[in-house]
Amino acid sequence: MPRTYVPKLKKYTAKDLEEAINPVKQGKLGVREAARQFRIDKSKLSRSLNNKNKSKQGRKQALSVDQEADLTQKITVMAKWGFAVSKEEIKRVVQTYVNENNLKTVFNNGKPGDDWFRTFCKRNGLSQKKMEQLEKCRRTATSDPFIIYSFYDKLGETIKKLGLQDKPSHIFNLDETSFNLDPGRVKGVSAIGQRVHRSIEGSGKENVTTMACISANGDLLPPLIIYQGQNLWSTWKGTQDIENTCYAVSDKGWMTTAVLILGFKSSARWSSKDPFLL
């Protein structure tokens, strides 16, 4: 039978090499003993100890490992809090840091280029993603547990007060959303696998707004669609829309009190004398 060659030394990583170097530096093991115990080439271990191979191939990093780690931590926290930063924003932050600290880099006027950004993300486990708008008021409310608990306490009290405990068909929840939002033209940077949002101060509504309303027992009311304009054109109405869909217009295509009342009045569901809860 042919002989099977068994390599004497295993493949090792930089971490394995570091683990072999530490006991030698601490005087616990000799170079030969450490090489045999960790199964690392003795010459390689010796050169590492003597810093003969300290320099790495390629250009030296503009920022140190600690500086990049600190920047990465801040980027991921910003993304978590709903303030994801873009590629250009990161490059400008680095430019400011380099110039204010008089760091010597190959950057033009202290501002890194796209090549640096790509390698920076690769080294630190970051990626670019299309950002989603998240209204500041919503993010603030959903991040405070006391606000959430208070809401459900008041909801329970109101249901009892109106006598709707056994009438889910009279309890409704509604929500509105808008199409053609524009945060997505800029990509945000965050940790790989982490979703990114860009919190905004305003309503975040542009062009067309829709509202859906459903009862606690699953009955869905016809949708309300709001266009931007002064008059509602017949060509704006769909040919295959849901029956009894309500159309309206407002100056900016946003939800207004008048439009909301119009949407409710258009439904025959409110003919009952019993109260309804929204």
PDB file of C-alpha atoms in Angstrom:
ATOM      1  CA  MET A   1       0.000   0.000   0.000  1.00  0.00           C
ATOM      2  CA  PRO A   2       1.238   3.526  -0.718  1.00  0.00           C
ATOM      3  CA  ARG A   3       2.381   5.501   2.226  1.00  0.00           C
ATOM      4  CA  THR A   4       0.165   8.303   3.524  1.00  0.00           C
ATOM      5  CA  TYR A   5       2.135  11.391   4.343  1.00  0.00           C
ATOM      6  CA  VAL A   6       1.200  12.935   7.657  1.00  0.00           C
ATOM      7  CA  PRO A   7       2.412  16.524   8.006  1.00  0.00           C
ATOM      8  CA  LYS A   8       4.333  17.117  11.181  1.00  0.00           C
ATOM      9  CA  LEU A   9       2.999  20.615  11.678  1.00  0.00           C
ATOM     10  CA  LYS A  10      -0.595  21.779  11.527  1.00  0.00           C
ATOM     11  CA  LYS A  11      -1.732  24.929   9.804  1.00  0.00           C
ATOM     12  CA  TYR A  12      -1.773  27.737  12.312  1.00  0.00           C
ATOM     13  CA  THR A  13      -3.256  31.197  12.470  1.00  0.00           C
ATOM     14  CA  ALA A  14      -1.921  34.478  13.786  1.00  0.00           C
ATOM     15  CA  LYS A  15      -3.845  33.791  17.001  1.00  0.00           C
ATOM     16  CA  ASP A  16      -2.129  30.402  17.393  1.00  0.00           C
ATOM     17  CA  LEU A  17       1.229  32.085  16.897  1.00  0.00           C
ATOM     18  CA  GLU A  18       0.394  34.690  19.527  1.00  0.00           C
ATOM     19  CA  GLU A  19      -0.600  31.962  22.001  1.00  0.00           C
ATOM     20  CA  ALA A  20       2.770  30.291  21.457  1.00  0.00           C
ATOM     21  CA  ILE A  21       4.712  33.535  21.844  1.00  0.00           C
ATOM     22  CA  ASN A  22       3.138  34.570  25.165  1.00  0.00           C
ATOM     23  CA  PRO A  23       4.524  31.742  27.369  1.00  0.00           C
ATOM     24  CA  VAL A  24       7.980  32.260  25.845  1.00  0.00           C
ATOM     25  CA  LYS A  25       7.897  35.959  26.666  1.00  0.00           C
ATOM     26  CA  GLN A  26       6.730  35.129  30.182  1.00  0.00           C
ATOM     27  CA  GLY A  27       9.634  32.722  30.638  1.00  0.00           C
ATOM     28  CA  LYS A  28       7.374  29.712  31.148  1.00  0.00           C
ATOM     29  CA  LEU A  29       8.586  27.868  28.039  1.00  0.00           C
ATOM     30  CA  GLY A  30      11.599  27.888  25.778  1.00  0.00           C
ATOM     31  CA  VAL A  31      11.309  28.445  22.042  1.00  0.00           C
ATOM     32  CA  ARG A  32      11.848  24.758  21.262  1.00  0.00           C
ATOM     33  CA  GLU A  33       9.323  23.608  23.889  1.00  0.00           C
ATOM     34  CA  ALA A  34       6.698  26.148  22.760  1.00  0.00           C
ATOM     35  CA  ALA A  35       7.170  25.185  19.120  1.00  0.00           C
ATOM     36  CA  ARG A  36       6.693  21.508  19.953  1.00  0.00           C
ATOM     37  CA  GLN A  37       3.722  22.075  22.298  1.00  0.00           C
ATOM     38  CA  PHE A  38       1.823  24.388  19.934  1.00  0.00           C
ATOM     39  CA  ARG A  39       3.052  22.569  16.809  1.00  0.00           C
ATOM     40  CA  ILE A  40       4.468  25.683  15.205  1.00  0.00           C
ATOM     41  CA  ASP A  41       7.648  25.856  13.153  1.00  0.00           C
ATOM     42  CA  LYS A  42      10.548  26.733  15.451  1.00  0.00           C
ATOM     43  CA  SER A  43      12.154  29.113  12.959  1.00  0.00           C
ATOM     44  CA  LYS A  44       8.886  30.950  12.419  1.00  0.00           C
ATOM     45  CA  LEU A  45       8.347  31.263  16.153  1.00  0.00           C
ATOM     46  CA  SER A  46      11.887  32.494  16.653  1.00  0.00           C
ATOM     47  CA  ARG A  47      11.582  35.114  13.910  1.00  0.00           C
ATOM     48  CA  SER A  48       8.321  36.339  15.396  1.00  0.00           C
ATOM     49  CA  LEU A  49       9.946  36.736  18.796  1.00  0.00           C
ATOM     50  CA  ASN A  50      12.801  38.705  17.271  1.00  0.00           C
ATOM     51  CA  ASN A  51      10.361  40.899  15.338  1.00  0.00           C
ATOM     52  CA  LYS A  52      12.079  40.015  12.072  1.00  0.00           C
ATOM     53  CA  ASN A  53       8.753  39.689  10.314  1.00  0.00           C
ATOM     54  CA  LYS A  54       6.986  42.492  12.126  1.00  0.00           C
ATOM     55  CA  SER A  55       6.257  44.501   9.013  1.00  0.00           C
ATOM     56  CA  LYS A  56       3.240  43.479   6.977  1.00  0.00           C
ATOM     57  CA  GLN A  57       2.811  43.555   3.234  1.00  0.00           C
ATOM     58  CA  GLY A  58       0.964  46.512   1.855  1.00  0.00           C
ATOM     59  CA  ARG A  59       0.588  50.083   2.955  1.00  0.00           C
ATOM     60  CA  LYS A  60       0.443  50.950   6.635  1.00  0.00           C
ATOM     61  CA  GLN A  61      -3.044  51.604   7.999  1.00  0.00           C
ATOM     62  CA  ALA A  62      -3.933  55.276   8.245  1.00  0.00           C
ATOM     63  CA  LEU A  63      -5.700  54.734  11.574  1.00  0.00           C
ATOM     64  CA  SER A  64      -4.491  52.396  14.284  1.00  0.00           C
ATOM     65  CA  VAL A  65      -6.377  49.250  15.251  1.00  0.00           C
ATOM     66  CA  ASP A  66      -7.676  50.948  18.405  1.00  0.00           C
ATOM     67  CA  GLN A  67      -8.777  54.048  16.495  1.00  0.00           C
ATOM     68  CA  GLU A  68     -10.688  51.959  13.954  1.00  0.00           C
ATOM     69  CA  ALA A  69     -12.270  49.891  16.732  1.00  0.00           C
ATOM     70  CA  ASP A  70     -13.441  53.068  18.476  1.00  0.00           C
ATOM     71  CA  LEU A  71     -14.879  54.440  15.224  1.00  0.00           C
ATOM     72  CA  THR A  72     -16.615  51.127  14.493  1.00  0.00           C
ATOM     73  CA  GLN A  73     -18.204  51.066  17.942  1.00  0.00           C
ATOM     74  CA  LYS A  74     -19.618  54.556  17.436  1.00  0.00           C
ATOM     75  CA  ILE A  75     -20.947  53.684  13.967  1.00  0.00           C
ATOM     76  CA  THR A  76     -22.818  50.614  15.232  1.00  0.00           C
ATOM     77  CA  VAL A  77     -24.271  52.518  18.200  1.00  0.00           C
ATOM     78  CA  MET A  78     -25.485  55.317  15.914  1.00  0.00           C
ATOM     79  CA  ALA A  79     -27.173  52.736  13.669  1.00  0.00           C
ATOM     80  CA  LYS A  80     -28.778  51.057  16.688  1.00  0.00           C
ATOM     81  CA  TRP A  81     -30.202  54.374  17.903  1.00  0.00           C
ATOM     82  CA  GLY A  82     -31.734  55.181  14.510  1.00  0.00           C
ATOM     83  CA  PHE A  83     -29.071  57.595  13.278  1.00  0.00           C
ATOM     84  CA  ALA A  84     -27.163  55.446  10.790  1.00  0.00           C
ATOM     85  CA  VAL A  85     -24.328  57.304   9.060  1.00  0.00           C
ATOM     86  CA  SER A  86     -23.477  57.144   5.367  1.00  0.00           C
ATOM     87  CA  LYS A  87     -20.170  56.454   3.657  1.00  0.00           C
ATOM     88  CA  GLU A  88     -19.542  60.141   2.980  1.00  0.00           C
ATOM     89  CA  GLU A  89     -20.323  61.066   6.575  1.00  0.00           C
ATOM     90  CA  ILE A  90     -17.801  58.528   7.849  1.00  0.00           C
ATOM     91  CA  LYS A  91     -15.149  59.807   5.448  1.00  0.00           C
ATOM     92  CA  ARG A  92     -15.747  63.390   6.607  1.00  0.00           C
ATOM     93  CA  VAL A  93     -15.474  62.331  10.262  1.00  0.00           C
ATOM     94  CA  VAL A  94     -12.138  60.647   9.530  1.00  0.00           C
ATOM     95  CA  GLN A  95     -10.977  63.734   7.632  1.00  0.00           C
ATOM     96  CA  THR A  96     -11.779  65.976  10.589  1.00  0.00           C
ATOM     97  CA  TYR A  97     -10.025  63.597  12.999  1.00  0.00           C
ATOM     98  CA  VAL A  98      -6.912  63.339  10.810  1.00  0.00           C
ATOM     99  CA  ASN A  99      -6.609  67.094  10.300  1.00  0.00           C
ATOM    100  CA  GLU A 100      -7.296  68.061  13.919  1.00  0.00           C
ATOM    101  CA  ASN A 101      -4.710  65.562  15.208  1.00  0.00           C
ATOM    102  CA  ASN A 102      -2.122  66.290  12.483  1.00  0.00           C
ATOM    103  CA  LEU A 103      -1.888  62.630  11.475  1.00  0.00           C
ATOM    104  CA  LYS A 104       0.379  61.747   8.567  1.00  0.00           C
ATOM    105  CA  THR A 105      -1.640  59.862   5.962  1.00  0.00           C
ATOM    106  CA  VAL A 106      -1.760  59.429   2.202  1.00  0.00           C
ATOM    107  CA  PHE A 107      -5.272  60.878   2.159  1.00  0.00           C
ATOM    108  CA  ASN A 108      -5.877  63.886  -0.063  1.00  0.00           C
ATOM    109  CA  ASN A 109      -6.473  66.799   2.321  1.00  0.00           C
ATOM    110  CA  GLY A 110      -6.956  64.238   5.080  1.00  0.00           C
ATOM    111  CA  LYS A 111     -10.072  62.703   3.514  1.00  0.00           C
ATOM    112  CA  PRO A 112      -9.959  58.953   2.802  1.00  0.00           C
ATOM    113  CA  GLY A 113     -11.123  57.529  -0.503  1.00  0.00           C
ATOM    114  CA  ASP A 114     -13.421  54.691  -1.459  1.00  0.00           C
ATOM    115  CA  ASP A 115     -10.612  52.108  -1.338  1.00  0.00           C
ATOM    116  CA  TRP A 116      -9.914  52.909   2.301  1.00  0.00           C
ATOM    117  CA  PHE A 117     -13.621  52.774   3.110  1.00  0.00           C
ATOM    118  CA  ARG A 118     -14.033  49.312   1.554  1.00  0.00           C
ATOM    119  CA  THR A 119     -11.073  47.857   3.430  1.00  0.00           C
ATOM    120  CA  PHE A 120     -12.161  49.586   6.649  1.00  0.00           C
ATOM    121  CA  CYS A 121     -15.600  47.941   6.442  1.00  0.00           C
ATOM    122  CA  LYS A 122     -14.041  44.573   5.636  1.00  0.00           C
ATOM    123  CA  ARG A 123     -11.626  44.770   8.567  1.00  0.00           C
ATOM    124  CA  ASN A 124     -14.321  45.743  11.050  1.00  0.00           C
ATOM    125  CA  GLY A 125     -17.340  43.704   9.968  1.00  0.00           C
ATOM    126  CA  LEU A 126     -19.373  46.606   8.573  1.00  0.00           C
ATOM    127  CA  SER A 127     -21.586  46.791   5.510  1.00  0.00           C
ATOM    128  CA  GLN A 128     -23.721  49.295   3.619  1.00  0.00           C
ATOM    129  CA  LYS A 129     -27.487  48.948   3.471  1.00  0.00           C
ATOM    130  CA  LYS A 130     -30.406  50.935   2.151  1.00  0.00           C
ATOM    131  CA  MET A 131     -31.755  53.072   4.978  1.00  0.00           C
ATOM    132  CA  GLU A 132     -35.365  53.085   6.146  1.00  0.00           C
ATOM    133  CA  GLN A 133     -36.992  56.201   7.546  1.00  0.00           C
ATOM    134  CA  LEU A 134     -38.143  55.954  11.120  1.00  0.00           C
ATOM    135  CA  GLU A 135     -40.014  58.895  12.568  1.00  0.00           C
ATOM    136  CA  LYS A 136     -38.395  60.274  15.701  1.00  0.00           C
ATOM    137  CA  CYS A 137     -41.638  60.370  17.663  1.00  0.00           C
ATOM    138  CA  ARG A 138     -42.292  56.677  16.980  1.00  0.00           C
ATOM    139  CA  ARG A 139     -38.800  55.598  17.889  1.00  0.00           C
ATOM    140  CA  THR A 140     -38.913  57.613  21.108  1.00  0.00           C
ATOM    141  CA  ALA A 141     -42.278  56.160  22.117  1.00  0.00           C
ATOM    142  CA  THR A 142     -41.419  52.536  21.378  1.00  0.00           C
ATOM    143  CA  SER A 143     -38.103  52.730  23.224  1.00  0.00           C
ATOM    144  CA  ASP A 144     -39.681  53.788  26.551  1.00  0.00           C
ATOM    145  CA  PRO A 145     -41.413  50.854  28.342  1.00  0.00           C
ATOM    146  CA  PHE A 146     -43.270  53.200  30.704  1.00  0.00           C
ATOM    147  CA  ILE A 147     -45.014  54.871  27.754  1.00  0.00           C
ATOM    148  CA  ILE A 148     -46.035  51.461  26.410  1.00  0.00           C
ATOM    149  CA  TYR A 149     -47.363  50.207  29.771  1.00  0.00           C
ATOM    150  CA  SER A 150     -49.241  53.463  30.321  1.00  0.00           C
ATOM    151  CA  PHE A 151     -50.882  53.150  26.903  1.00  0.00           C
ATOM    152  CA  TYR A 152     -52.231  49.655  27.588  1.00  0.00           C
ATOM    153  CA  ASP A 153     -53.431  50.640  31.059  1.00  0.00           C
ATOM    154  CA  LYS A 154     -55.444  53.508  29.582  1.00  0.00           C
ATOM    155  CA  LEU A 155     -56.697  51.284  26.756  1.00  0.00           C
ATOM    156  CA  GLY A 156     -58.042  48.719  29.223  1.00  0.00           C
ATOM    157  CA  GLU A 157     -59.756  51.397  31.290  1.00  0.00           C
ATOM    158  CA  THR A 158     -61.372  52.922  28.184  1.00  0.00           C
ATOM    159  CA  ILE A 159     -62.667  49.561  26.920  1.00  0.00           C
ATOM    160  CA  LYS A 160     -64.330  48.893  30.283  1.00  0.00           C
ATOM    161  CA  LYS A 161     -65.765  52.406  30.423  1.00  0.00           C
ATOM    162  CA  LEU A 162     -67.399  51.997  26.986  1.00  0.00           C
ATOM    163  CA  GLY A 163     -68.586  48.460  27.704  1.00  0.00           C
ATOM    164  CA  LEU A 164     -66.743  46.940  24.742  1.00  0.00           C
ATOM    165  CA  GLN A 165     -65.129  43.979  26.521  1.00  0.00           C
ATOM    166  CA  ASP A 166     -67.164  41.501  24.432  1.00  0.00           C
ATOM    167  CA  LYS A 167     -67.456  43.586  21.264  1.00  0.00           C
ATOM    168  CA  PRO A 168     -64.226  43.206  19.251  1.00  0.00           C
ATOM    169  CA  SER A 169     -66.088  44.358  16.124  1.00  0.00           C
ATOM    170  CA  HIS A 170     -66.310  47.821  17.701  1.00  0.00           C
ATOM    171  CA  ILE A 171     -62.601  48.157  18.512  1.00  0.00           C
ATOM    172  CA  PHE A 172     -60.464  49.375  15.605  1.00  0.00           C
ATOM    173  CA  ASN A 173     -56.815  49.992  14.966  1.00  0.00           C
ATOM    174  CA  LEU A 174     -55.597  52.091  12.075  1.00  0.00           C
ATOM    175  CA  ASP A 175     -52.293  53.067  10.591  1.00  0.00           C
ATOM    176  CA  GLU A 176     -51.117  55.202   7.738  1.00  0.00           C
ATOM    177  CA  THR A 177     -48.079  54.947   5.535  1.00  0.00           C
ATOM    178  CA  SER A 178     -46.642  56.748   2.539  1.00  0.00           C
ATOM    179  CA  PHE A 179     -45.000  55.700  -0.692  1.00  0.00           C
ATOM    180  CA  ASN A 180     -41.967  57.137  -2.481  1.00  0.00           C
ATOM    181  CA  LEU A 181     -40.128  57.952   0.716  1.00  0.00           C
ATOM    182  CA  ASP A 182     -36.651  59.245   0.110  1.00  0.00           C
ATOM    183  CA  PRO A 183     -34.144  58.070   2.677  1.00  0.00           C
ATOM    184  CA  GLY A 184     -33.091  55.196   0.489  1.00  0.00           C
ATOM    185  CA  ARG A 185     -30.990  57.140  -1.962  1.00  0.00           C
ATOM    186  CA  VAL A 186     -28.248  57.113   0.662  1.00  0.00           C
ATOM    187  CA  LYS A 187     -26.937  53.888   2.147  1.00  0.00           C
ATOM    188  CA  GLY A 188     -26.199  53.657   5.848  1.00  0.00           C
ATOM    189  CA  VAL A 189     -23.293  51.790   7.409  1.00  0.00           C
ATOM    190  CA  SER A 190     -23.763  49.331  10.264  1.00  0.00           C
ATOM    191  CA  ALA A 191     -22.609  45.959  11.509  1.00  0.00           C
ATOM    192  CA  ILE A 192     -23.214  43.046   9.160  1.00  0.00           C
ATOM    193  CA  GLY A 193     -26.769  41.788   9.663  1.00  0.00           C
ATOM    194  CA  GLN A 194     -27.917  44.936  11.488  1.00  0.00           C
ATOM    195  CA  ARG A 195     -30.830  46.902  10.001  1.00  0.00           C
ATOM    196  CA  VAL A 196     -30.363  50.635   9.641  1.00  0.00           C
ATOM    197  CA  HIS A 197     -32.799  53.515  10.078  1.00  0.00           C
ATOM    198  CA  ARG A 198     -32.547  57.254   9.688  1.00  0.00           C
ATOM    199  CA  SER A 199     -34.684  59.061  12.244  1.00  0.00           C
ATOM    200  CA  ILE A 200     -36.351  62.210  10.964  1.00  0.00           C
ATOM    201  CA  GLU A 201     -37.964  65.197  12.624  1.00  0.00           C
ATOM    202  CA  GLY A 202     -40.918  65.670  10.280  1.00  0.00           C
ATOM    203  CA  SER A 203     -43.743  63.451   9.181  1.00  0.00           C
ATOM    204  CA  GLY A 204     -41.745  61.572   6.603  1.00  0.00           C
ATOM    205  CA  LYS A 205     -44.695  61.678   4.197  1.00  0.00           C
ATOM    206  CA  GLU A 206     -44.385  62.414   0.483  1.00  0.00           C
ATOM    207  CA  ASN A 207     -46.683  61.981  -2.519  1.00  0.00           C
ATOM    208  CA  VAL A 208     -49.304  59.304  -1.745  1.00  0.00           C
ATOM    209  CA  THR A 209     -50.534  58.321   1.725  1.00  0.00           C
ATOM    210  CA  THR A 210     -52.697  55.295   2.477  1.00  0.00           C
ATOM    211  CA  MET A 211     -54.599  54.385   5.629  1.00  0.00           C
ATOM    212  CA  ALA A 212     -55.760  50.915   6.646  1.00  0.00           C
ATOM    213  CA  CYS A 213     -58.248  50.221   9.442  1.00  0.00           C
ATOM    214  CA  ILE A 214     -59.124  46.828  10.931  1.00  0.00           C
ATOM    215  CA  SER A 215     -61.263  45.710  13.863  1.00  0.00           C
ATOM    216  CA  ALA A 216     -60.234  43.386  16.681  1.00  0.00           C
ATOM    217  CA  ASN A 217     -62.291  40.569  15.137  1.00  0.00           C
ATOM    218  CA  GLY A 218     -60.518  40.896  11.783  1.00  0.00           C
ATOM    219  CA  ASP A 219     -62.978  42.995   9.776  1.00  0.00           C
ATOM    220  CA  LEU A 220     -61.109  45.265   7.373  1.00  0.00           C
ATOM    221  CA  LEU A 221     -62.534  48.632   6.365  1.00  0.00           C
ATOM    222  CA  PRO A 222     -62.025  49.926   2.807  1.00  0.00           C
ATOM    223  CA  PRO A 223     -58.682  51.737   2.498  1.00  0.00           C
ATOM    224  CA  LEU A 224     -58.264  55.497   2.360  1.00  0.00           C
ATOM    225  CA  ILE A 225     -55.876  56.835  -0.304  1.00  0.00           C
ATOM    226  CA  ILE A 226     -54.694  60.450  -0.178  1.00  0.00           C
ATOM    227  CA  TYR A 227     -53.078  62.221  -3.137  1.00  0.00           C
ATOM    228  CA  GLN A 228     -51.209  65.498  -3.165  1.00  0.00           C
ATOM    229  CA  GLY A 229     -53.179  68.258  -4.879  1.00  0.00           C
ATOM    230  CA  GLN A 230     -56.201  70.523  -4.780  1.00  0.00           C
ATOM    231  CA  ASN A 231     -58.608  68.401  -6.813  1.00  0.00           C
ATOM    232  CA  LEU A 232     -59.132  64.677  -7.172  1.00  0.00           C
ATOM    233  CA  TRP A 233     -58.807  63.532 -10.776  1.00  0.00           C
ATOM    234  CA  SER A 234     -60.785  60.510 -11.928  1.00  0.00           C
ATOM    235  CA  THR A 235     -57.659  59.111 -13.605  1.00  0.00           C
ATOM    236  CA  TRP A 236     -56.043  58.777 -10.171  1.00  0.00           C
ATOM    237  CA  LYS A 237     -58.565  56.158  -9.126  1.00  0.00           C
ATOM    238  CA  GLY A 238     -57.609  52.577  -9.784  1.00  0.00           C
ATOM    239  CA  THR A 239     -59.589  50.312 -12.092  1.00  0.00           C
ATOM    240  CA  GLN A 240     -59.074  47.279  -9.866  1.00  0.00           C
ATOM    241  CA  ASP A 241     -59.245  48.913  -6.451  1.00  0.00           C
ATOM    242  CA  ILE A 242     -60.959  47.421  -3.430  1.00  0.00           C
ATOM    243  CA  GLU A 243     -64.690  48.007  -3.290  1.00  0.00           C
ATOM    244  CA  ASN A 244     -65.688  51.251  -1.516  1.00  0.00           C
ATOM    245  CA  THR A 245     -62.103  52.544  -1.457  1.00  0.00           C
ATOM    246  CA  CYS A 246     -62.138  56.178  -0.335  1.00  0.00           C
ATOM    247  CA  TYR A 247     -60.015  58.733  -2.235  1.00  0.00           C
ATOM    248  CA  ALA A 248     -59.062  62.186  -1.020  1.00  0.00           C
ATOM    249  CA  VAL A 249     -56.555  64.989  -1.607  1.00  0.00           C
ATOM    250  CA  SER A 250     -54.559  67.306   0.635  1.00  0.00           C
ATOM    251  CA  ASP A 251     -52.015  70.036  -0.018  1.00  0.00           C
ATOM    252  CA  LYS A 252     -49.025  67.775   0.593  1.00  0.00           C
ATOM    253  CA  GLY A 253     -50.595  64.361   0.267  1.00  0.00           C
ATOM    254  CA  TRP A 254     -50.518  63.928   4.037  1.00  0.00           C
ATOM    255  CA  MET A 255     -53.212  62.866   6.467  1.00  0.00           C
ATOM    256  CA  THR A 256     -55.291  65.730   7.870  1.00  0.00           C
ATOM    257  CA  THR A 257     -58.203  65.855  10.315  1.00  0.00           C
ATOM    258  CA  ALA A 258     -60.667  66.711   7.549  1.00  0.00           C
ATOM    259  CA  VAL A 259     -59.490  63.813   5.399  1.00  0.00           C
ATOM    260  CA  LEU A 260     -59.629  61.406   8.345  1.00  0.00           C
ATOM    261  CA  ILE A 261     -63.243  62.360   9.122  1.00  0.00           C
ATOM    262  CA  LEU A 262     -64.120  61.978   5.439  1.00  0.00           C
ATOM    263  CA  GLY A 263     -62.696  58.475   5.423  1.00  0.00           C
ATOM    264  CA  PHE A 264     -64.720  57.441   8.475  1.00  0.00           C
ATOM    265  CA  LYS A 265     -67.956  58.919   7.184  1.00  0.00           C
ATOM    266  CA  SER A 266     -67.608  57.046   3.902  1.00  0.00           C
ATOM    267  CA  SER A 267     -68.028  53.725   5.711  1.00  0.00           C
ATOM    268  CA  ALA A 268     -71.479  52.412   6.646  1.00  0.00           C
ATOM    269  CA  ARG A 269     -70.008  50.596   9.636  1.00  0.00           C
ATOM    270  CA  TRP A 270     -70.630  53.595  11.903  1.00  0.00           C
ATOM    271  CA  SER A 271     -74.453  53.321  11.712  1.00  0.00           C
ATOM    272  CA  SER A 272     -74.604  51.348  14.954  1.00  0.00           C
ATOM    273  CA  LYS A 273     -75.633  53.195  18.120  1.00  0.00           C
ATOM    274  CA  ASP A 274     -72.941  51.432  20.126  1.00  0.00           C
ATOM    275  CA  PRO A 275     -69.698  53.373  20.608  1.00  0.00           C
ATOM    276  CA  PHE A 276     -66.630  52.604  18.526  1.00  0.00           C
ATOM    277  CA  LEU A 277     -63.079  52.736  19.814  1.00  0.00           C
ATOM    278  CA  LEU A 278     -60.143  53.729  17.610  1.00  0.00           C
TER     279      LEU A 278
END
